[in-house]
XYZ file of C-alpha atoms in Angstrom:
510
model
C 40.292 2.642 -26.255
C 38.221 1.688 -23.210
C 38.863 3.462 -19.941
C 40.718 1.321 -17.366
C 38.616 -1.810 -17.734
C 41.128 -4.063 -15.986
C 41.696 -1.563 -13.223
C 37.966 -1.594 -12.527
C 38.131 -5.303 -11.805
C 41.102 -4.750 -9.553
C 39.115 -2.210 -7.532
C 36.178 -4.496 -6.899
C 33.881 -4.739 -9.924
C 31.213 -7.267 -9.027
C 31.343 -10.281 -11.311
C 28.032 -11.860 -12.252
C 27.428 -15.524 -12.780
C 28.649 -17.026 -16.028
C 25.868 -16.719 -18.565
C 25.194 -19.325 -21.246
C 25.708 -17.886 -24.710
C 23.925 -18.499 -27.985
C 26.875 -18.569 -30.392
C 26.504 -16.740 -33.660
C 29.055 -16.150 -36.394
C 31.120 -13.082 -35.622
C 30.572 -10.149 -37.966
C 32.789 -7.127 -38.403
C 30.867 -3.953 -37.578
C 31.437 -0.411 -38.636
C 31.687 1.913 -35.628
C 28.547 3.749 -36.732
C 26.565 0.505 -36.607
C 27.593 -0.545 -33.082
C 26.155 1.057 -29.957
C 28.668 1.106 -27.104
C 26.624 1.231 -23.902
C 28.266 2.089 -20.573
C 26.120 0.196 -18.058
C 26.189 1.029 -14.363
C 26.604 -2.559 -13.176
C 27.379 -5.945 -14.638
C 24.078 -7.872 -14.324
C 24.044 -10.365 -11.411
C 22.290 -12.762 -13.791
C 20.127 -12.667 -16.905
C 17.624 -15.381 -16.137
C 14.195 -14.455 -17.500
C 11.410 -13.559 -15.065
C 13.811 -12.719 -12.188
C 14.231 -9.215 -10.752
C 17.993 -8.697 -10.550
C 17.943 -4.917 -10.723
C 17.828 -2.218 -13.363
C 21.060 -3.228 -15.128
C 19.753 -6.738 -15.740
C 16.410 -5.269 -16.815
C 18.132 -3.072 -19.395
C 19.916 -6.054 -20.908
C 16.681 -8.046 -20.860
C 15.002 -5.229 -22.802
C 17.575 -5.747 -25.564
C 17.429 -9.551 -25.670
C 13.744 -10.227 -25.055
C 10.234 -9.088 -25.797
C 7.010 -9.672 -23.923
C 3.451 -9.617 -25.146
C 3.267 -5.841 -24.621
C 5.530 -2.903 -23.831
C 5.326 0.859 -23.304
C 5.407 3.480 -26.053
C 7.345 6.746 -25.890
C 4.308 8.484 -24.362
C 3.919 5.828 -21.662
C 0.905 4.096 -23.202
C 0.686 0.342 -23.702
C 1.660 -0.976 -27.108
C 1.739 -4.408 -28.687
C 4.914 -6.461 -29.020
C 4.574 -10.232 -29.476
C 0.844 -9.609 -29.121
C -0.616 -7.457 -31.881
C -3.884 -6.960 -29.966
C -5.365 -7.545 -26.514
C -8.777 -7.051 -25.018
C -10.905 -8.153 -22.050
C -13.363 -10.976 -22.614
C -16.089 -10.821 -19.997
C -15.069 -9.803 -16.462
C -12.394 -12.461 -15.863
C -10.703 -13.219 -19.181
C -8.205 -11.474 -21.440
C -7.537 -12.433 -25.063
C -4.155 -11.819 -26.702
C -3.734 -12.226 -30.445
C -0.114 -12.993 -31.347
C 1.676 -11.497 -34.320
C 3.889 -13.584 -36.562
C 7.272 -13.537 -34.823
C 10.295 -15.783 -34.460
C 12.535 -16.712 -31.560
C 16.297 -16.395 -31.952
C 16.512 -20.102 -32.898
C 14.146 -19.519 -35.826
C 11.106 -21.191 -34.269
C 7.783 -19.322 -34.406
C 6.327 -17.704 -31.293
C 3.123 -19.634 -30.545
C 0.344 -19.658 -28.002
C 1.894 -22.818 -26.525
C 5.084 -20.859 -25.785
C 3.117 -18.161 -23.986
C 1.198 -20.762 -21.993
C 4.450 -22.456 -20.954
C 5.958 -19.133 -19.813
C 2.924 -18.389 -17.646
C 3.071 -21.868 -16.125
C 6.771 -21.487 -15.324
C 6.308 -18.113 -13.668
C 3.296 -19.235 -11.634
C 4.774 -22.616 -10.700
C 5.047 -23.838 -7.122
C 8.865 -23.674 -7.060
C 9.150 -20.525 -9.152
C 11.275 -17.628 -7.942
C 9.860 -15.329 -10.626
C 9.144 -11.712 -9.741
C 5.519 -11.965 -10.928
C 4.874 -15.434 -9.504
C 2.209 -14.355 -7.020
C 0.339 -12.259 -9.566
C 0.212 -15.067 -12.127
C -1.010 -17.545 -9.562
C -4.259 -15.657 -10.045
C -4.566 -17.351 -13.458
C -7.228 -20.059 -13.419
C -6.316 -21.458 -16.826
C -4.692 -20.609 -20.140
C -6.585 -21.514 -23.295
C -4.892 -21.770 -26.685
C -7.657 -22.195 -29.298
C -5.057 -21.793 -32.071
C -1.341 -21.051 -32.430
C -1.834 -17.306 -32.397
C -4.543 -16.882 -29.746
C -4.085 -16.924 -25.967
C -7.126 -16.652 -23.710
C -6.156 -15.989 -20.126
C -8.893 -16.798 -17.616
C -8.321 -15.264 -14.191
C -9.697 -16.543 -10.897
C -10.961 -13.040 -10.155
C -11.599 -9.954 -12.304
C -8.201 -8.320 -12.849
C -7.950 -4.973 -14.607
C -4.148 -4.673 -14.616
C -3.265 -7.873 -16.530
C -1.961 -6.002 -19.629
C 0.544 -4.104 -17.472
C 1.914 -7.381 -16.095
C 2.680 -8.535 -19.629
C 4.429 -5.240 -20.426
C 6.821 -5.736 -17.507
C 10.369 -6.607 -18.563
C 10.351 -9.300 -15.884
C 7.734 -11.109 -17.983
C 9.577 -11.828 -21.261
C 8.343 -14.646 -23.480
C 11.046 -17.230 -24.212
C 10.822 -20.380 -26.305
C 9.059 -23.300 -24.625
C 11.511 -25.501 -22.723
C 14.524 -23.350 -23.641
C 15.586 -22.684 -20.039
C 16.189 -26.399 -19.375
C 19.663 -26.383 -20.949
C 20.286 -22.635 -20.975
C 19.098 -20.520 -18.007
C 19.013 -17.464 -20.261
C 16.337 -19.020 -22.450
C 15.803 -18.203 -26.115
C 14.143 -14.848 -26.616
C 12.570 -12.949 -29.495
C 14.078 -9.508 -28.933
C 16.003 -7.307 -31.358
C 19.445 -8.506 -30.253
C 21.126 -11.845 -29.500
C 23.855 -12.467 -26.924
C 26.981 -13.416 -28.868
C 29.711 -13.342 -26.234
C 30.788 -11.996 -22.871
C 33.738 -11.250 -20.644
C 32.588 -12.110 -17.190
C 32.079 -9.065 -14.997
C 33.245 -6.733 -17.769
C 31.212 -6.741 -20.963
C 28.510 -8.345 -23.085
C 28.448 -8.489 -26.884
C 25.081 -8.460 -28.658
C 24.359 -8.680 -32.384
C 21.218 -7.772 -34.288
C 18.628 -10.519 -34.819
C 18.059 -10.581 -38.561
C 14.570 -12.108 -38.250
C 13.195 -9.606 -35.739
C 9.451 -9.170 -36.230
C 9.557 -5.401 -36.782
C 10.416 -4.717 -40.445
C 13.611 -2.736 -40.879
C 14.582 -3.022 -37.203
C 16.845 -3.027 -35.346
C 18.723 -0.301 -37.126
C 21.925 -1.024 -35.218
C 24.034 -4.043 -36.146
C 25.423 -4.647 -32.660
C 25.474 -3.460 -29.057
C 28.620 -3.601 -26.925
C 27.717 -3.384 -23.229
C 30.564 -2.384 -20.911
C 30.107 -2.331 -17.133
C 31.223 0.893 -15.423
C 30.167 0.641 -11.766
C 32.292 3.707 -10.971
C 30.044 6.587 -11.999
C 32.944 8.997 -12.508
C 34.595 6.611 -14.957
C 31.259 6.041 -16.658
C 30.868 9.752 -17.369
C 34.512 10.075 -18.379
C 34.107 7.211 -20.852
C 31.243 9.058 -22.532
C 33.085 12.360 -22.589
C 36.169 10.672 -24.045
C 34.137 9.001 -26.784
C 34.780 5.453 -25.489
C 31.034 4.808 -25.205
C 27.974 6.286 -26.915
C 25.362 5.963 -24.156
C 25.377 5.697 -20.355
C 22.678 5.086 -17.774
C 22.353 6.468 -14.229
C 23.999 9.766 -15.058
C 25.310 11.075 -11.719
C 23.513 14.254 -10.823
C 26.702 16.203 -10.188
C 27.691 15.545 -13.821
C 24.442 16.566 -15.486
C 25.349 20.220 -15.878
C 28.678 19.487 -17.578
C 27.012 17.007 -19.942
C 24.361 19.578 -20.854
C 27.125 22.047 -21.629
C 29.056 19.634 -23.863
C 28.261 20.380 -27.530
C 28.871 16.728 -28.473
C 26.524 15.231 -25.869
C 22.889 15.344 -24.845
C 21.076 14.504 -21.628
C 17.614 12.913 -21.473
C 16.067 13.216 -17.992
C 12.809 11.997 -16.478
C 11.424 12.703 -13.000
C 9.614 9.617 -11.714
C 11.949 7.106 -10.063
C 12.207 7.631 -6.328
C 14.172 6.682 -3.217
C 12.546 5.001 -0.238
C 13.180 2.853 2.833
C 12.276 -0.782 3.437
C 12.223 -2.473 6.840
C 12.709 -5.892 8.367
C 9.615 -6.469 10.475
C 10.481 -10.009 11.552
C 12.290 -8.798 14.667
C 14.012 -5.740 16.081
C 12.791 -2.164 16.434
C 11.211 -1.874 12.984
C 8.632 -4.533 13.749
C 6.813 -1.674 15.525
C 4.868 0.543 13.078
C 5.209 3.514 15.448
C 8.983 3.423 15.008
C 8.679 3.115 11.230
C 6.336 6.094 11.193
C 8.709 8.056 13.439
C 11.437 7.448 10.880
C 9.078 8.651 8.133
C 8.426 11.900 10.011
C 12.037 12.431 11.045
C 13.701 12.784 7.649
C 14.380 16.142 5.964
C 13.740 15.144 2.384
C 14.946 18.369 0.820
C 18.406 17.512 2.181
C 18.313 14.260 0.209
C 17.324 16.131 -2.958
C 20.310 18.458 -2.525
C 22.906 15.967 -1.244
C 22.110 13.012 -3.482
C 20.654 14.718 -6.561
C 22.189 18.220 -6.582
C 18.700 19.698 -6.591
C 17.521 17.589 -9.543
C 14.609 15.936 -7.777
C 11.755 16.669 -5.394
C 10.816 15.678 -1.836
C 8.419 12.730 -1.686
C 6.458 12.847 1.557
C 3.785 10.229 0.951
C 2.261 7.988 -1.671
C 4.119 7.892 -5.018
C 1.082 8.371 -7.259
C 1.837 10.826 -10.070
C -0.179 14.098 -9.985
C -1.498 13.523 -13.521
C -3.240 10.255 -12.548
C -6.794 10.025 -11.146
C -5.395 8.438 -7.966
C -3.304 11.368 -6.772
C -4.401 12.938 -3.481
C -2.658 16.061 -2.216
C -2.986 15.171 1.478
C -1.766 11.601 0.965
C 1.173 12.889 -1.054
C 2.362 14.801 2.033
C 1.309 12.393 4.801
C 4.910 12.011 6.047
C 5.921 15.682 6.023
C 8.830 16.348 8.387
C 7.685 16.722 12.011
C 10.431 16.138 14.569
C 8.171 16.605 17.609
C 5.640 14.049 16.398
C 8.466 11.637 15.523
C 9.931 11.891 19.046
C 6.465 11.424 20.550
C 6.006 8.206 18.553
C 9.382 6.909 19.735
C 8.412 7.651 23.346
C 5.087 5.878 22.826
C 7.006 2.863 21.485
C 9.211 2.804 24.603
C 12.426 4.069 22.974
C 12.338 7.758 23.867
C 16.137 7.797 24.151
C 16.562 6.161 20.772
C 18.380 2.956 19.814
C 21.131 1.636 17.558
C 20.582 -0.087 14.218
C 22.182 -0.801 10.832
C 21.066 0.682 7.503
C 21.752 -1.337 4.343
C 22.641 0.636 1.228
C 25.394 0.491 -1.424
C 28.419 2.608 -2.277
C 28.226 1.566 -5.931
C 25.558 4.179 -6.683
C 26.159 7.649 -5.283
C 22.414 8.255 -4.908
C 22.089 5.265 -2.548
C 25.195 6.191 -0.564
C 24.292 9.881 -0.203
C 20.669 9.114 0.667
C 21.819 6.722 3.394
C 24.140 9.365 4.840
C 21.340 11.944 5.072
C 19.034 9.398 6.716
C 21.825 8.579 9.190
C 22.310 12.257 10.065
C 18.593 13.043 10.368
C 17.816 10.051 12.572
C 20.708 10.927 14.882
C 18.684 14.023 15.812
C 15.995 11.634 17.115
C 18.525 9.627 19.125
C 18.637 6.775 16.589
C 22.265 5.805 16.005
C 22.605 4.347 12.509
C 25.568 2.308 11.264
C 25.860 2.100 7.463
C 26.417 -1.173 5.587
C 27.600 -0.341 2.035
C 28.330 -3.477 -0.032
C 28.444 -3.595 -3.826
C 25.120 -3.669 -5.667
C 24.816 -7.435 -6.313
C 25.532 -8.119 -2.634
C 23.011 -5.485 -1.576
C 20.365 -7.158 -3.787
C 21.183 -10.587 -2.352
C 20.968 -9.368 1.270
C 17.672 -7.673 0.515
C 16.167 -10.760 -1.110
C 17.148 -12.830 1.936
C 15.854 -10.262 4.410
C 19.283 -9.920 6.053
C 19.064 -6.280 7.142
C 17.309 -4.064 9.692
C 16.263 -1.308 7.320
C 17.491 -0.384 3.866
C 17.689 2.355 1.257
C 16.083 1.445 -2.049
C 15.416 3.238 -5.296
C 13.077 2.291 -8.113
C 9.798 3.467 -9.630
C 6.159 2.574 -9.985
C 6.267 -0.219 -12.568
C 3.328 1.093 -14.563
C 0.908 4.024 -14.583
C -1.688 1.757 -12.953
C -2.135 2.174 -9.161
C -1.750 -1.588 -8.849
C 1.991 -0.851 -8.953
C 1.741 0.152 -5.292
C 1.337 -3.550 -4.547
C 4.951 -4.164 -5.585
C 6.089 -2.248 -2.506
C 3.544 -3.107 0.188
C 1.686 -6.341 -0.640
C 3.044 -8.914 1.818
C 1.487 -11.814 -0.119
C 4.006 -11.330 -2.929
C 7.194 -13.367 -3.210
C 10.122 -12.032 -1.126
C 12.082 -9.336 -2.928
C 14.721 -6.753 -2.094
C 12.377 -4.006 -3.326
C 9.897 -4.404 -0.435
C 10.034 -4.858 3.314
C 10.489 -8.261 4.909
C 8.046 -9.686 7.419
C 5.572 -6.784 7.518
C 1.876 -7.462 7.027
C -0.568 -4.584 7.442
C -4.025 -5.923 8.417
C -6.557 -5.281 5.657
C -4.062 -3.842 3.157
C -3.627 -6.906 0.948
C -7.400 -7.267 0.734
C -7.818 -3.667 -0.411
C -5.097 -4.103 -3.018
C -6.814 -7.234 -4.302
C -10.101 -5.346 -4.511
C -8.390 -2.576 -6.483
C -7.015 -5.084 -8.978
C -10.497 -6.413 -9.610
C -12.366 -3.128 -10.000
C -12.771 -1.712 -13.514
C -14.724 1.405 -12.439
C -12.315 4.313 -11.898
C -14.415 6.069 -9.244
C -14.653 2.933 -7.136
C -10.964 2.200 -7.679
C -10.121 5.677 -6.373
C -12.039 4.955 -3.161
C -10.265 1.630 -2.704
C -6.770 3.030 -3.228
C -7.503 5.994 -0.964
C -8.234 3.541 1.862
C -5.160 1.474 1.014
C -3.040 4.600 0.940
C -4.178 5.661 4.390
C -3.140 2.280 5.775
C 0.288 2.733 4.180
C 0.667 6.164 5.758
C -0.449 4.905 9.185
C 1.600 1.679 9.245
C 4.599 2.695 7.090
C 5.454 -0.682 5.523
C 7.687 1.454 3.274
C 8.721 5.095 3.587
C 9.197 7.301 0.530
C 11.977 9.884 0.507
C 12.506 11.758 -2.760
C 11.814 11.740 -6.455
C 14.947 11.887 -8.551
C 15.797 12.856 -12.093
C 16.733 9.663 -13.944
C 19.083 10.429 -16.775
C 20.606 8.811 -19.829
C 23.424 10.679 -21.525
C 24.563 10.033 -25.074
C 26.418 11.322 -28.083
C 24.299 13.732 -30.084
C 24.769 11.494 -33.108
C 22.678 8.789 -31.430
C 19.090 9.148 -32.605
C 15.895 7.230 -31.829
C 16.738 6.367 -28.221
C 14.123 7.649 -25.766
C 14.091 7.901 -21.990
C 10.531 6.764 -21.297
C 8.373 9.040 -19.143
C 8.301 9.014 -15.358
C 8.750 5.694 -13.649
C 8.953 3.891 -16.968
C 12.496 5.223 -17.401
C 13.864 1.793 -16.459
C 12.272 0.328 -19.600
C 14.044 2.752 -21.922
C 16.457 0.261 -23.494
C 13.440 -1.224 -25.266
C 13.745 1.758 -27.644
C 17.239 0.663 -28.750
C 15.658 -1.288 -31.620
C 14.800 2.109 -33.131
C 18.165 3.723 -32.384
C 20.747 4.675 -35.002
C 23.642 7.050 -35.593
C 22.955 10.066 -37.773
């Protein structure tokens, strides 16, 4: 029996837009063949190519596949493309495998070309629109070959096509159905708006013998306490966003297991169009005025680490110890910057966050308390998650708490947070352009030599530290919890944790 589903709606569960459904014959499923997934939020929408948050991304990872994805060790692996390689300094060639969409049509080069054109189109609101506008042309010499010719050399193209915001759907399929027709391991069979989604296995999935599950029942539990209770009671088999205060009890439960990764992080974005945060000195003062260890303890119960600078992982060639601590707490320097900016006595402002996720709420409260010590009086705005995303996309905030991860191991992922030429998004600041930064990021994308790339990103990183177009706060443990009987599901390493539902095609109950 599900825990208080109707009562959740009565207490404010955000309802997403009605999603078109591809109707399939209903099939009775044995309990051991159906994964019951307690999801932290009902997806605001499931349109392909749009960033609607991690919950929508998890569902997309079940319904869709792109050309590439990430393996359990974080390396790139083929999906709809069985191989990929550079061709000269500007082109990439993808060789498609034999695969079918959910309507039974084959996945062809023409489908891939159409997807790229839709994402890069003039009126597109796609997350990767700006990146794919760098495509000069798409060649399709045969049905299974795609040759992508870029306007400039671009080393990170494969990572773009591993992003779950770049699924490949059947050509023209979004005209009558905004969801599109995908080629993933599961098909959307039905839904109860704002409450649940029912998925069934696609019997013509291109990976032999997969998916092992017959169905996935997704149930939205925006209340994290109820989400944990549902797992402990056996009402669901898997939950995301395990609250940090519950991790110890889950680890101690002989029927459950916890899979954690340290990589996602919390940070601040700013509205630079007007108001105090248009001044980089004030943004930098904020960066220096936050006691990050307090966030680790208050929001993550010690299961995290302070993040005082650039979010490059230590195991990558682009990590620099000094840059990683460029915003170390320094109250005196923060107050001096405020005085230099003409607000020595502080000012009042509003911080956008959300009460739906404890990590966002608790992080915002620590920021509020720390900045009060600098004379900055912060009022908290805590709407539900879909509203917070909408306000962020529209730039209707002064500054905001955000949490996500580097989208790939490539340093190009920094662009997602600080490149002002990209389409507006709630994950990055609004109206802030750092002179010279976009040009350095573009140079980094086009440089294949690692030593030269390191020099470029070191310069870009220094600009980020000096101008603070975003301010990092803390790494956090990102956890999935599940019944021990669930096998094959993997929490992908580091920042790739958000892509983990792509491993559900290999999941089964022992």
